[in-house]
Coordinates of C-alpha atoms in Angstrom, one line a residue:
M249 CA 29.5 -0.7 27.5
S250 CA 27.0 2.1 27.5
K251 CA 24.5 2.5 30.4
Q252 CA 21.7 1.9 27.8
D253 CA 23.1 -1.4 26.8
A254 CA 23.9 -2.4 30.4
N255 CA 20.2 -1.7 31.1
A256 CA 19.1 -3.8 28.1
Q257 CA 21.1 -6.7 29.3
A258 CA 19.6 -6.7 32.8
E259 CA 18.3 -10.1 33.9
F260 CA 14.7 -10.9 33.3
P261 CA 12.8 -11.1 36.6
L262 CA 12.4 -14.7 37.9
P263 CA 8.9 -16.2 37.6
D264 CA 6.9 -17.8 40.3
F265 CA 8.2 -21.4 39.7
E266 CA 5.1 -23.0 41.4
E267 CA 2.7 -21.1 39.3
L268 CA 4.8 -21.7 36.2
S269 CA 4.7 -25.4 36.9
H270 CA 1.0 -25.4 37.3
N271 CA 0.6 -23.5 34.0
M272 CA 3.0 -25.9 32.2
A273 CA 0.7 -28.7 33.2
K274 CA -2.2 -26.9 31.8
L275 CA -0.3 -26.1 28.7
V276 CA 0.3 -29.9 28.1
E277 CA -3.4 -30.5 28.5
E278 CA -4.4 -27.8 26.0
T279 CA -1.8 -29.1 23.7
G280 CA -3.4 -32.4 23.8
K281 CA -6.7 -30.8 22.8
A282 CA -5.1 -29.0 19.9
T283 CA -3.6 -32.2 18.7
A284 CA -6.9 -34.0 19.1
A285 CA -8.6 -31.3 17.0
Y286 CA -6.0 -31.7 14.3
L287 CA -6.3 -35.5 14.2
K288 CA -10.1 -35.7 14.6
P289 CA -11.1 -35.2 10.8
I290 CA -8.3 -37.4 9.7
E291 CA -9.3 -40.3 12.0
S292 CA -12.9 -40.0 10.9
G293 CA -11.9 -39.9 7.2
R294 CA -13.5 -36.6 6.5
T295 CA -10.3 -35.0 5.2
P296 CA -7.1 -36.3 3.6
P297 CA -4.0 -36.2 5.8
K298 CA -1.6 -33.4 5.1
G299 CA 1.7 -34.7 3.9
P300 CA 4.5 -34.4 1.4
A301 CA 2.1 -33.6 -1.4
D302 CA 1.3 -30.3 0.1
I303 CA 4.9 -29.2 -0.2
S304 CA 6.0 -30.9 -3.3
D305 CA 5.6 -27.8 -5.5
M306 CA 7.8 -25.7 -3.1
V307 CA 10.5 -28.4 -3.0
K308 CA 10.4 -28.7 -6.8
T309 CA 10.6 -24.9 -7.3
L310 CA 13.4 -24.3 -4.9
G311 CA 15.2 -27.3 -6.4
Q312 CA 15.1 -25.6 -9.8
L313 CA 16.4 -22.5 -8.1
A314 CA 19.3 -24.3 -6.6
E315 CA 20.2 -25.9 -9.9
Q316 CA 20.7 -22.6 -11.5
W317 CA 23.3 -21.7 -8.8
I318 CA 25.0 -25.0 -8.9
A319 CA 25.3 -24.7 -12.7
N320 CA 27.3 -21.6 -12.2
P321 CA 30.1 -22.3 -9.5
Q322 CA 31.7 -18.9 -9.8
K323 CA 28.5 -17.1 -9.1
A324 CA 27.6 -19.5 -6.3
I325 CA 31.0 -18.8 -4.6
E326 CA 30.3 -15.1 -4.9
A327 CA 26.9 -15.5 -3.3
Q328 CA 28.4 -17.5 -0.4
M329 CA 31.1 -14.8 0.1
N330 CA 28.3 -12.1 0.2
L331 CA 26.6 -13.9 2.9
A332 CA 29.9 -14.6 4.9
N333 CA 30.9 -11.0 4.5
G334 CA 27.6 -9.9 6.0
F335 CA 28.1 -12.0 9.0
I336 CA 31.7 -10.8 9.4
D337 CA 30.6 -7.3 9.3
L338 CA 27.9 -8.0 11.9
W339 CA 30.4 -9.7 14.3
A340 CA 32.7 -6.7 13.9
T341 CA 30.0 -4.1 14.6
T342 CA 28.6 -6.2 17.5
F343 CA 32.1 -6.3 19.1
K344 CA 32.4 -2.6 18.8
R345 CA 29.0 -2.1 20.3
L346 CA 29.8 -4.4 23.3
N347 CA 32.8 -2.1 23.8
G348 CA 30.8 1.0 24.1
E349 CA 31.1 2.4 20.5
A350 CA 28.1 3.7 18.6
V351 CA 27.7 1.9 15.3
A352 CA 25.3 1.7 12.4
P353 CA 23.5 -1.5 12.0
V354 CA 24.6 -3.7 9.1
A355 CA 21.1 -4.7 8.1
Q356 CA 17.8 -2.8 8.6
P357 CA 14.1 -3.9 8.2
L358 CA 12.6 -2.8 5.0
P359 CA 10.2 0.2 5.2
G360 CA 6.9 -0.9 6.4
D361 CA 8.2 -3.9 8.3
K362 CA 6.5 -3.8 11.7
R363 CA 8.0 -6.9 13.2
F364 CA 11.0 -5.3 15.0
R365 CA 9.5 -2.1 16.3
A366 CA 9.8 -3.1 20.0
E367 CA 12.7 -1.3 21.8
D368 CA 14.5 -4.6 22.7
W369 CA 15.2 -5.2 19.0
Q370 CA 17.3 -2.0 18.9
E371 CA 18.5 -1.6 22.4
H372 CA 19.4 -5.1 23.5
P373 CA 22.6 -6.3 21.9
V374 CA 21.6 -10.1 21.8
Y375 CA 18.2 -9.4 20.2
D376 CA 19.6 -6.8 17.8
F377 CA 22.2 -9.4 16.9
L378 CA 19.4 -12.1 16.2
K379 CA 17.4 -9.5 14.2
Q380 CA 20.4 -8.7 11.9
V381 CA 21.4 -12.2 11.4
Y382 CA 17.9 -12.9 10.2
L383 CA 17.7 -9.8 8.1
I384 CA 21.1 -10.6 6.4
T385 CA 20.1 -14.1 5.6
S386 CA 16.6 -13.3 4.4
H387 CA 17.8 -10.4 2.2
W388 CA 20.5 -12.8 0.8
A389 CA 17.9 -15.4 0.1
D390 CA 15.7 -12.8 -1.8
N391 CA 18.8 -11.8 -3.9
L392 CA 19.3 -15.6 -4.7
V393 CA 15.9 -15.6 -6.4
E394 CA 16.4 -12.4 -8.2
G395 CA 20.0 -13.1 -9.3
A396 CA 19.4 -16.6 -10.6
E397 CA 20.0 -17.0 -14.3
G398 CA 17.9 -19.2 -16.5
L399 CA 14.7 -19.2 -14.6
D400 CA 11.5 -18.6 -16.5
D401 CA 9.1 -16.0 -15.2
A402 CA 6.6 -18.4 -13.7
T403 CA 9.4 -20.4 -11.8
R404 CA 10.9 -17.2 -10.5
Q405 CA 7.5 -15.9 -9.3
K406 CA 7.0 -19.2 -7.4
A407 CA 10.5 -19.1 -6.0
R408 CA 10.1 -15.5 -4.8
F409 CA 6.7 -16.4 -3.1
Y410 CA 8.1 -19.6 -1.4
V411 CA 11.2 -17.9 -0.1
K412 CA 9.0 -15.2 1.3
Q413 CA 6.9 -17.7 3.2
I414 CA 9.9 -19.5 4.5
S415 CA 11.7 -16.3 5.7
S416 CA 8.5 -14.9 7.2
A417 CA 8.1 -18.2 9.2
L418 CA 11.7 -18.3 10.4
S419 CA 11.7 -14.7 11.8
P420 CA 12.9 -14.6 15.4
T421 CA 9.8 -12.7 16.3
N422 CA 7.8 -15.9 15.8
F423 CA 9.4 -18.0 18.7
L424 CA 9.1 -17.8 22.4
A425 CA 12.8 -18.0 23.1
T426 CA 13.8 -15.4 20.5
N427 CA 11.1 -12.8 21.0
P428 CA 11.8 -10.6 24.0
E429 CA 8.2 -9.3 24.1
V430 CA 6.8 -12.8 24.4
L431 CA 9.5 -13.9 26.8
R432 CA 8.8 -11.0 29.1
E433 CA 5.1 -11.6 29.0
T434 CA 5.6 -15.3 29.7
I435 CA 7.7 -14.6 32.7
K436 CA 5.4 -11.9 33.9
E437 CA 2.4 -14.2 33.7
N438 CA 4.3 -17.4 34.7
G439 CA 3.2 -19.0 31.5
A440 CA -0.5 -18.3 31.8
N441 CA -0.4 -16.5 28.4
L442 CA 0.8 -19.7 26.7
V443 CA -2.1 -21.6 28.3
R444 CA -4.6 -19.1 27.0
G445 CA -3.0 -19.1 23.5
M446 CA -2.9 -22.9 23.3
K447 CA -6.6 -23.0 24.3
M448 CA -7.5 -20.6 21.5
L449 CA -5.3 -22.6 19.1
A450 CA -7.2 -25.8 19.9
E451 CA -10.5 -23.9 19.4
D452 CA -9.4 -22.5 16.1
I453 CA -8.1 -25.8 14.8
A454 CA -11.4 -27.3 15.7
A455 CA -13.3 -24.4 13.9
G456 CA -11.2 -25.2 10.8
N457 CA -12.1 -28.9 10.9
G458 CA -8.5 -29.8 11.4
E459 CA -6.9 -26.9 9.7
L460 CA -6.0 -23.6 11.6
K461 CA -8.5 -20.9 11.1
I462 CA -6.4 -18.1 12.3
R463 CA -8.2 -15.9 14.9
Q464 CA -8.1 -12.4 13.5
T465 CA -10.9 -11.0 15.5
P466 CA -13.0 -12.3 18.5
P467 CA -15.5 -14.8 17.5
G468 CA -19.1 -13.6 17.9
S469 CA -17.9 -9.9 18.0
Y470 CA -20.2 -9.0 15.1
K471 CA -23.5 -10.3 13.9
V472 CA -24.6 -10.1 10.3
G473 CA -27.8 -8.1 10.0
V474 CA -27.3 -6.5 13.4
D475 CA -23.8 -5.0 13.3
L476 CA -22.9 -5.7 9.6
A477 CA -25.1 -5.8 6.5
T478 CA -27.7 -3.4 7.9
T479 CA -28.8 -1.4 4.9
P480 CA -32.7 -1.9 4.8
G481 CA -34.0 -3.8 2.0
K482 CA -36.0 -7.0 0.9
V483 CA -35.2 -10.3 -0.5
V484 CA -37.2 -10.3 -3.7
F485 CA -36.0 -13.5 -5.4
R486 CA -34.3 -16.7 -4.4
N487 CA -33.1 -19.8 -6.2
E488 CA -30.5 -22.5 -5.6
L489 CA -27.5 -20.1 -6.3
F490 CA -28.5 -16.7 -5.0
E491 CA -30.8 -14.4 -3.2
L492 CA -31.7 -11.0 -4.8
I493 CA -31.9 -8.1 -2.5
Q494 CA -33.6 -4.8 -3.4
Y495 CA -32.7 -1.9 -1.2
S496 CA -35.2 0.4 0.3
P497 CA -35.0 4.0 -1.2
T498 CA -34.0 6.9 1.0
T499 CA -34.7 9.6 -1.5
E500 CA -38.0 10.8 -3.0
T501 CA -36.8 10.2 -6.5
V502 CA -34.3 7.6 -7.9
L503 CA -32.3 7.1 -11.1
K504 CA -34.7 5.4 -13.7
R505 CA -32.1 3.0 -14.7
P506 CA -31.6 0.4 -11.9
V507 CA -28.1 -0.8 -10.7
L508 CA -27.2 -4.5 -10.0
L509 CA -24.3 -5.4 -7.8
I510 CA -22.5 -8.7 -8.5
P511 CA -20.2 -9.6 -5.6
P512 CA -17.6 -12.4 -5.7
W513 CA -18.9 -15.8 -4.9
I514 CA -15.7 -16.5 -2.9
N515 CA -16.6 -14.2 -0.2
K516 CA -19.9 -12.8 1.3
Y517 CA -21.4 -9.8 -0.3
Y518 CA -21.5 -7.6 2.7
I519 CA -17.9 -6.4 2.2
L520 CA -19.9 -3.8 0.2
D521 CA -22.2 -3.3 3.2
L522 CA -20.0 -3.3 6.3
T523 CA -20.8 -0.8 9.1
R524 CA -23.0 2.0 8.1
D525 CA -20.2 4.5 7.7
K526 CA -18.3 2.1 5.4
S527 CA -21.2 0.8 3.3
F528 CA -20.9 1.3 -0.5
I529 CA -24.4 -0.1 -0.7
K530 CA -25.9 2.5 1.7
W531 CA -24.0 5.3 0.2
T532 CA -25.2 4.4 -3.3
V533 CA -28.8 4.1 -2.1
D534 CA -28.5 7.5 -0.4
Q535 CA -27.4 8.9 -3.8
G536 CA -30.7 7.9 -5.4
A537 CA -30.0 4.6 -7.0
T538 CA -32.5 1.8 -7.2
L539 CA -30.0 -0.8 -6.0
F540 CA -30.1 -4.6 -6.3
C541 CA -27.4 -7.0 -5.0
I542 CA -26.8 -10.7 -5.5
S543 CA -26.1 -12.7 -2.3
W544 CA -24.5 -16.0 -3.4
V545 CA -25.4 -19.2 -1.7
N546 CA -22.8 -20.8 0.6
P547 CA -23.0 -24.1 -1.4
A548 CA -23.3 -27.5 0.2
A549 CA -22.2 -30.8 -1.5
S550 CA -25.5 -31.0 -3.4
L551 CA -24.4 -28.2 -5.6
A552 CA -21.2 -29.8 -6.6
D553 CA -22.1 -29.8 -10.3
K554 CA -23.1 -26.0 -10.6
N555 CA -20.5 -24.8 -12.9
F556 CA -19.4 -21.3 -14.4
E557 CA -22.2 -21.4 -17.0
A558 CA -24.7 -22.2 -14.2
Y559 CA -23.5 -19.1 -12.2
M560 CA -23.9 -17.1 -15.4
R561 CA -27.3 -18.4 -16.6
E562 CA -28.9 -19.3 -13.2
G563 CA -27.1 -16.5 -11.3
L564 CA -26.3 -13.2 -13.2
I565 CA -28.7 -13.5 -16.1
A566 CA -31.5 -14.7 -13.9
A567 CA -30.9 -11.7 -11.7
V568 CA -31.0 -9.3 -14.7
D569 CA -34.4 -10.8 -15.6
V570 CA -35.8 -10.2 -12.2
V571 CA -34.4 -6.6 -11.9
L572 CA -36.0 -5.6 -15.2
K573 CA -39.3 -7.3 -14.3
L574 CA -39.5 -5.6 -11.0
T575 CA -38.6 -2.1 -12.4
G576 CA -40.3 -2.3 -15.7
E577 CA -37.1 -1.1 -17.4
D578 CA -35.4 -2.2 -20.6
S579 CA -31.8 -2.0 -19.4
L580 CA -29.8 -1.7 -16.3
A581 CA -26.2 -0.8 -15.2
A582 CA -24.3 -3.7 -13.6
V583 CA -21.3 -3.5 -11.1
G584 CA -19.1 -6.6 -10.6
Y585 CA -16.5 -6.9 -7.8
C586 CA -13.4 -9.2 -8.1
V587 CA -14.5 -12.6 -9.6
G588 CA -18.0 -11.1 -9.7
G589 CA -16.5 -8.6 -12.2
T590 CA -14.9 -11.5 -14.2
L591 CA -18.4 -13.1 -14.3
L592 CA -20.0 -9.9 -15.5
A593 CA -17.5 -9.4 -18.3
M594 CA -17.9 -13.0 -19.6
T595 CA -21.7 -12.6 -19.4
Q596 CA -21.7 -9.3 -21.2
A597 CA -19.6 -10.7 -24.0
Y598 CA -22.0 -13.7 -24.2
L599 CA -25.1 -11.5 -24.2
A600 CA -23.6 -9.1 -26.8
T601 CA -22.8 -11.9 -29.2
N602 CA -26.4 -12.9 -28.9
G603 CA -27.6 -9.3 -29.4
D604 CA -28.9 -9.0 -25.9
R605 CA -28.2 -5.3 -24.9
R606 CA -30.1 -5.4 -21.4
I607 CA -26.9 -4.5 -19.6
D608 CA -26.0 -1.2 -21.1
S609 CA -23.2 -0.1 -18.7
I610 CA -20.7 -2.1 -16.7
T611 CA -18.4 -1.3 -13.8
L612 CA -15.6 -3.7 -13.0
L613 CA -13.9 -3.3 -9.5
T614 CA -10.6 -5.0 -9.2
A615 CA -11.7 -7.6 -11.6
Q616 CA -9.3 -9.5 -14.0
I617 CA -10.2 -10.6 -17.5
D618 CA -6.6 -11.1 -18.6
F619 CA -4.7 -13.3 -16.2
T620 CA -1.3 -13.0 -17.8
R621 CA 0.1 -11.1 -14.8
A622 CA -2.4 -12.3 -12.2
G623 CA 0.0 -12.0 -9.2
D624 CA 1.1 -14.4 -6.5
L625 CA -2.1 -16.4 -6.6
K626 CA -0.7 -18.0 -9.8
V627 CA 1.8 -19.7 -7.5
F628 CA -1.0 -22.0 -6.4
I629 CA -2.1 -22.8 -10.0
D630 CA -0.6 -25.3 -12.3
E631 CA -1.8 -28.6 -13.6
N632 CA -0.5 -30.7 -10.7
Q633 CA -1.9 -28.4 -8.0
I634 CA -5.2 -28.0 -9.8
S635 CA -5.5 -31.8 -10.1
A636 CA -4.8 -32.2 -6.4
L637 CA -7.3 -29.6 -5.5
E638 CA -9.9 -31.3 -7.7
D639 CA -9.3 -34.6 -6.0
R640 CA -9.9 -32.8 -2.7
M641 CA -13.1 -31.2 -3.9
T642 CA -14.3 -34.6 -5.2
T643 CA -14.4 -35.8 -1.6
Y644 CA -16.8 -33.1 -0.5
G645 CA -18.2 -31.6 -3.7
Y646 CA -16.9 -28.1 -2.8
L647 CA -13.7 -26.4 -1.7
D648 CA -13.9 -25.3 1.9
G649 CA -13.6 -21.5 2.3
I650 CA -10.7 -21.9 4.7
V651 CA -8.5 -23.1 1.9
M652 CA -9.0 -19.9 -0.1
A653 CA -8.7 -17.8 3.0
G654 CA -5.4 -19.4 3.7
A655 CA -4.1 -18.6 0.2
F656 CA -5.1 -14.9 0.6
N657 CA -3.5 -14.7 4.0
A658 CA -0.3 -16.2 2.5
L659 CA -0.1 -13.3 0.1
R660 CA 0.8 -11.1 3.0
P661 CA 2.1 -13.4 5.8
N662 CA 3.7 -10.6 7.9
D663 CA 0.4 -8.8 8.1
L664 CA -2.2 -11.6 8.0
I665 CA -0.6 -14.6 9.6
W666 CA 2.4 -14.2 11.9
P667 CA 1.2 -11.2 13.9
Y668 CA -1.8 -13.3 15.0
I669 CA 0.4 -16.3 15.8
I670 CA 2.4 -14.0 18.1
N671 CA -0.3 -12.0 19.7
V672 CA -3.0 -14.7 20.0
Y673 CA -1.3 -18.1 20.4
L674 CA 2.1 -17.0 22.2
K675 CA 1.0 -13.8 24.1
G676 CA -2.5 -15.2 24.7
Q677 CA -4.2 -11.9 23.7
T678 CA -7.7 -11.9 22.3
P679 CA -7.6 -9.8 19.2
F680 CA -9.5 -6.5 18.8
P681 CA -12.9 -6.6 17.0
F682 CA -12.5 -5.4 13.5
D683 CA -15.4 -5.6 11.0
L684 CA -13.2 -6.2 8.0
L685 CA -11.3 -9.1 9.6
H686 CA -14.6 -10.6 10.8
W687 CA -15.8 -10.6 7.1
N688 CA -12.6 -12.0 6.1
S689 CA -12.9 -15.0 8.5
D690 CA -16.6 -15.5 7.5
S691 CA -15.5 -17.6 4.5
T692 CA -17.7 -19.3 1.9
R693 CA -17.4 -22.6 0.1
M694 CA -17.1 -22.9 -3.7
T695 CA -18.7 -25.6 -5.9
K696 CA -16.3 -28.2 -7.3
A697 CA -17.4 -27.6 -11.0
N698 CA -17.3 -23.8 -10.8
H699 CA -14.0 -23.5 -9.0
S700 CA -12.2 -26.1 -11.1
Y701 CA -13.4 -24.3 -14.3
Y702 CA -12.4 -20.9 -13.1
L703 CA -9.0 -22.0 -12.2
R704 CA -8.4 -23.8 -15.5
K705 CA -10.0 -21.5 -18.0
F706 CA -8.8 -18.2 -16.5
Y707 CA -5.6 -18.6 -14.4
L708 CA -4.2 -21.6 -16.3
E709 CA -5.4 -21.1 -19.9
N710 CA -6.4 -17.3 -19.9
A711 CA -9.0 -18.4 -22.4
F712 CA -11.1 -15.2 -22.4
A713 CA -8.2 -12.9 -23.1
R714 CA -7.1 -15.3 -26.0
G715 CA -10.6 -15.3 -27.5
E716 CA -10.8 -19.0 -26.8
L717 CA -13.5 -19.2 -24.1
N718 CA -16.7 -21.2 -25.3
I719 CA -19.7 -21.0 -23.1
G720 CA -22.9 -22.6 -24.4
G721 CA -21.5 -23.0 -27.9
V722 CA -20.7 -19.3 -28.0
L723 CA -17.0 -18.2 -28.4
L724 CA -16.5 -15.2 -26.4
N725 CA -14.4 -12.2 -27.4
P726 CA -13.7 -9.3 -24.9
K727 CA -14.0 -6.9 -27.9
K728 CA -17.7 -7.6 -27.9
I729 CA -18.0 -5.5 -24.8
T730 CA -18.8 -2.2 -26.4
V731 CA -20.9 -0.6 -23.7
P732 CA -19.3 2.0 -21.4
V733 CA -17.0 0.5 -18.9
Y734 CA -15.8 2.0 -15.6
E735 CA -12.7 -0.1 -14.7
L736 CA -11.2 0.3 -11.1
A737 CA -7.9 -1.1 -10.2
T738 CA -6.1 -0.6 -6.8
R739 CA -2.4 0.3 -6.5
E740 CA -1.4 -2.2 -3.9
D741 CA -3.6 -5.1 -4.9
H742 CA -2.1 -8.6 -4.2
I743 CA -5.2 -10.5 -5.6
A744 CA -5.9 -8.6 -8.8
P745 CA -2.7 -6.6 -9.5
A746 CA -3.3 -3.2 -11.0
E747 CA -1.1 -4.1 -14.0
S748 CA -3.3 -7.1 -14.6
V749 CA -6.5 -5.2 -14.5
F750 CA -4.9 -2.5 -16.8
L751 CA -4.0 -5.2 -19.4
G752 CA -7.5 -6.4 -19.4
A753 CA -9.0 -3.0 -19.8
Q754 CA -7.1 -2.7 -23.2
L755 CA -8.9 -5.7 -24.6
L756 CA -12.5 -4.3 -24.3
G757 CA -14.3 -2.9 -27.4
G758 CA -15.9 0.2 -26.1
P759 CA -15.2 3.3 -24.1
V760 CA -13.4 2.7 -20.9
R761 CA -12.8 5.0 -17.9
F762 CA -9.9 3.5 -16.2
V763 CA -9.3 4.6 -12.5
L764 CA -6.6 3.7 -10.1
S765 CA -7.4 3.9 -6.4
G766 CA -4.9 4.0 -3.6
S767 CA -4.5 1.0 -1.2
G768 CA -5.3 -2.5 -1.8
H769 CA -8.0 -5.1 -3.0
I770 CA -10.5 -4.3 -0.1
A771 CA -9.5 -0.9 1.4
G772 CA -9.1 0.7 -2.1
V773 CA -12.6 -0.3 -3.0
V774 CA -14.3 0.2 0.4
N775 CA -13.2 3.8 0.8
P776 CA -16.1 6.1 1.7
P777 CA -16.0 9.8 0.7
A778 CA -16.6 10.9 4.4
R779 CA -13.4 9.2 5.5
V780 CA -11.2 11.5 3.2
K781 CA -8.8 8.7 2.9
Y782 CA -6.4 7.4 0.2
Q783 CA -6.7 9.0 -3.4
Y784 CA -7.3 8.0 -7.0
W785 CA -5.9 8.7 -10.4
T786 CA -7.6 9.4 -13.7
S787 CA -6.3 10.2 -17.2
Q788 CA -7.6 11.2 -20.5
A789 CA -4.8 9.3 -22.3
P790 CA -5.6 6.2 -24.4
L791 CA -5.0 2.8 -22.7
Y792 CA -1.9 1.3 -24.0
G793 CA 1.5 0.0 -22.8
D794 CA 1.8 -0.7 -19.1
I795 CA 0.2 1.0 -16.0
K796 CA 3.5 2.8 -15.1
G797 CA 3.4 4.8 -18.4
W798 CA -0.4 5.5 -17.8
L799 CA 0.3 6.7 -14.2
S800 CA 2.9 9.0 -15.3
E801 CA 0.4 11.0 -17.3
A802 CA -2.5 10.7 -14.8
K803 CA -3.9 13.2 -12.5
E804 CA -4.1 12.5 -8.7
H805 CA -7.4 13.3 -6.9
P806 CA -7.8 13.2 -3.0
G807 CA -10.3 11.1 -1.3
S808 CA -12.7 8.4 -2.6
W809 CA -13.4 7.3 -6.2
W810 CA -17.1 6.7 -5.4
P811 CA -18.4 10.3 -6.4
D812 CA -16.3 10.0 -9.7
W813 CA -18.0 6.7 -10.4
L814 CA -21.5 8.0 -9.6
A815 CA -21.1 11.0 -11.9
W816 CA -19.9 8.7 -14.6
L817 CA -22.9 6.5 -14.2
E818 CA -25.5 9.2 -13.9
A819 CA -24.3 11.1 -16.9
Q820 CA -25.2 8.1 -19.0
A821 CA -28.8 7.9 -17.8
P822 CA -29.7 11.0 -15.6
E823 CA -33.6 10.6 -15.7
R824 CA -35.3 10.1 -12.4
V825 CA -38.5 8.6 -11.3
P826 CA -40.4 8.4 -8.0
A827 CA -38.7 6.0 -5.5
R828 CA -39.3 2.3 -5.9
D829 CA -40.4 0.5 -2.7
P830 CA -39.3 -3.2 -2.8
A831 CA -42.2 -4.0 -0.4
T832 CA -44.9 -3.1 -3.0
G833 CA -43.3 -4.6 -6.1
P834 CA -44.8 -7.1 -8.4
L835 CA -43.0 -10.1 -6.8
P836 CA -43.8 -11.3 -3.3
V837 CA -41.2 -10.3 -0.6
L838 CA -39.3 -13.3 0.7
G839 CA -37.8 -11.7 3.8
D840 CA -35.8 -8.7 5.0
A841 CA -32.3 -8.0 4.0
P842 CA -29.6 -9.4 4.4
G843 CA -31.6 -12.6 3.8
E844 CA -30.8 -16.2 4.6
Y845 CA -27.9 -17.2 2.4
V846 CA -25.5 -14.8 3.9
R847 CA -26.1 -16.2 7.4
V848 CA -24.9 -19.6 6.5
T849 CA -21.4 -20.3 8.0
S850 CA -18.8 -22.7 6.6

């Protein structure tokens, strides 16, 4: 045996058993608090108990996967032999390693997998063996999904997603006894880390009203209006659904045509106004735009019946009315982010059908209008799951934000779930403050009528892309959108996949500047020029086929897409006028930015 391996197999130091016993008693007490926090809403009847219905779709999907393998016994035997051969190879290499030979691992983590970076996973034979057993098995399970014959695309996508969730959950990094880092920490601290972790777990279950609201950043580490959403401005309008913020100019002259931002209602708007050096809003104001932004309400049960049409008429169209009244202009440019972009596209098609040309330029940031290839979120959406979700929303009148946040986290479990389970609840470490994760945990509710309509009409029926979406008696067609469009997709987007955004761009009836940004749904959008981070691609080629073909002909540019967008926007309407002060406009000021709605927590 090598000296390195001998050192790796050295005994863990013994804990202080008296202190350990004391901490185990505390752990039992904190476990009781966590259990009470979980049961409290169930006992009070405020939430339905979680049970088999929550996993029925997973069981059904994996059952369909198993049926395909059972139906082909020869292939099933080959699959079993592949797994057995992997284990045989692992036993052989482990035996050689224990006898002092240098051997290459049978299985390696995929590039970008951060779970096994600790030295013990490579140097300690036992933990290296556990790691490789897990990797062999999880890779084999992935191959079962990809190699199954007879699965339709939707079922294969679901199977791929569920297998990823199971394999992520079963990683040896997630358990005290099989994670050397956690084990060393527990012995070193005589279990005090577990007590701290369980205390935070109880607090986070209570914060989620019986569901775990994963602690990704310290509670209270940021304050909206103090640390985040600090760009100066005034609230110039308010109704049941939104507040409208007009930002104070920082230049002597501004673009004559105003700009209206439509953020997603499933998150708070200040993702576009994080810290000063990351704020898209501040940067746009500093370039000389008269900028307005919708801040959606965090809806209570009283707004349960506010549907998609209400968000269009009482939300976006009402905001357009106010912006044009305040500025005295005939038209504006609109920017929609994520589902805010979807709402903008539907509204533009509706207005165009009725001859309303007040929005004469639109920007769609990671916004889908064709949901054919809408990514892993489609796993959560079929008739049975939507019906179950509607039953849940009927109880409250809204969907609690923690549900959607959990779905988004599940898209990247090895980044957004399990590292926090390990570091916070097992190691007992308070996470570092991070503005983006604070925003991510500051979730919003969604009205029952709007969320149900959105899931059914877009994800389930793809009605707009099919030309079958009827709003207010008007049949909407994406070809009616003939104004200039700036369409941004992000290359690693798990929520609005770039391929899906690209397909939607091809449905529009006017000139489209399609741009692909590096990184994902958030970082690819919130990418200030000063950071010189990531890159973006443009092309003069027509939009056709798939995004891979487009990318093969595209030109890569370093840094942020923001200046490219501004140049596109300004070229359409370059005229400037003296700066507009929201404090002296024709409507009374209702308060300072960021307003009241954004401060309401779920």
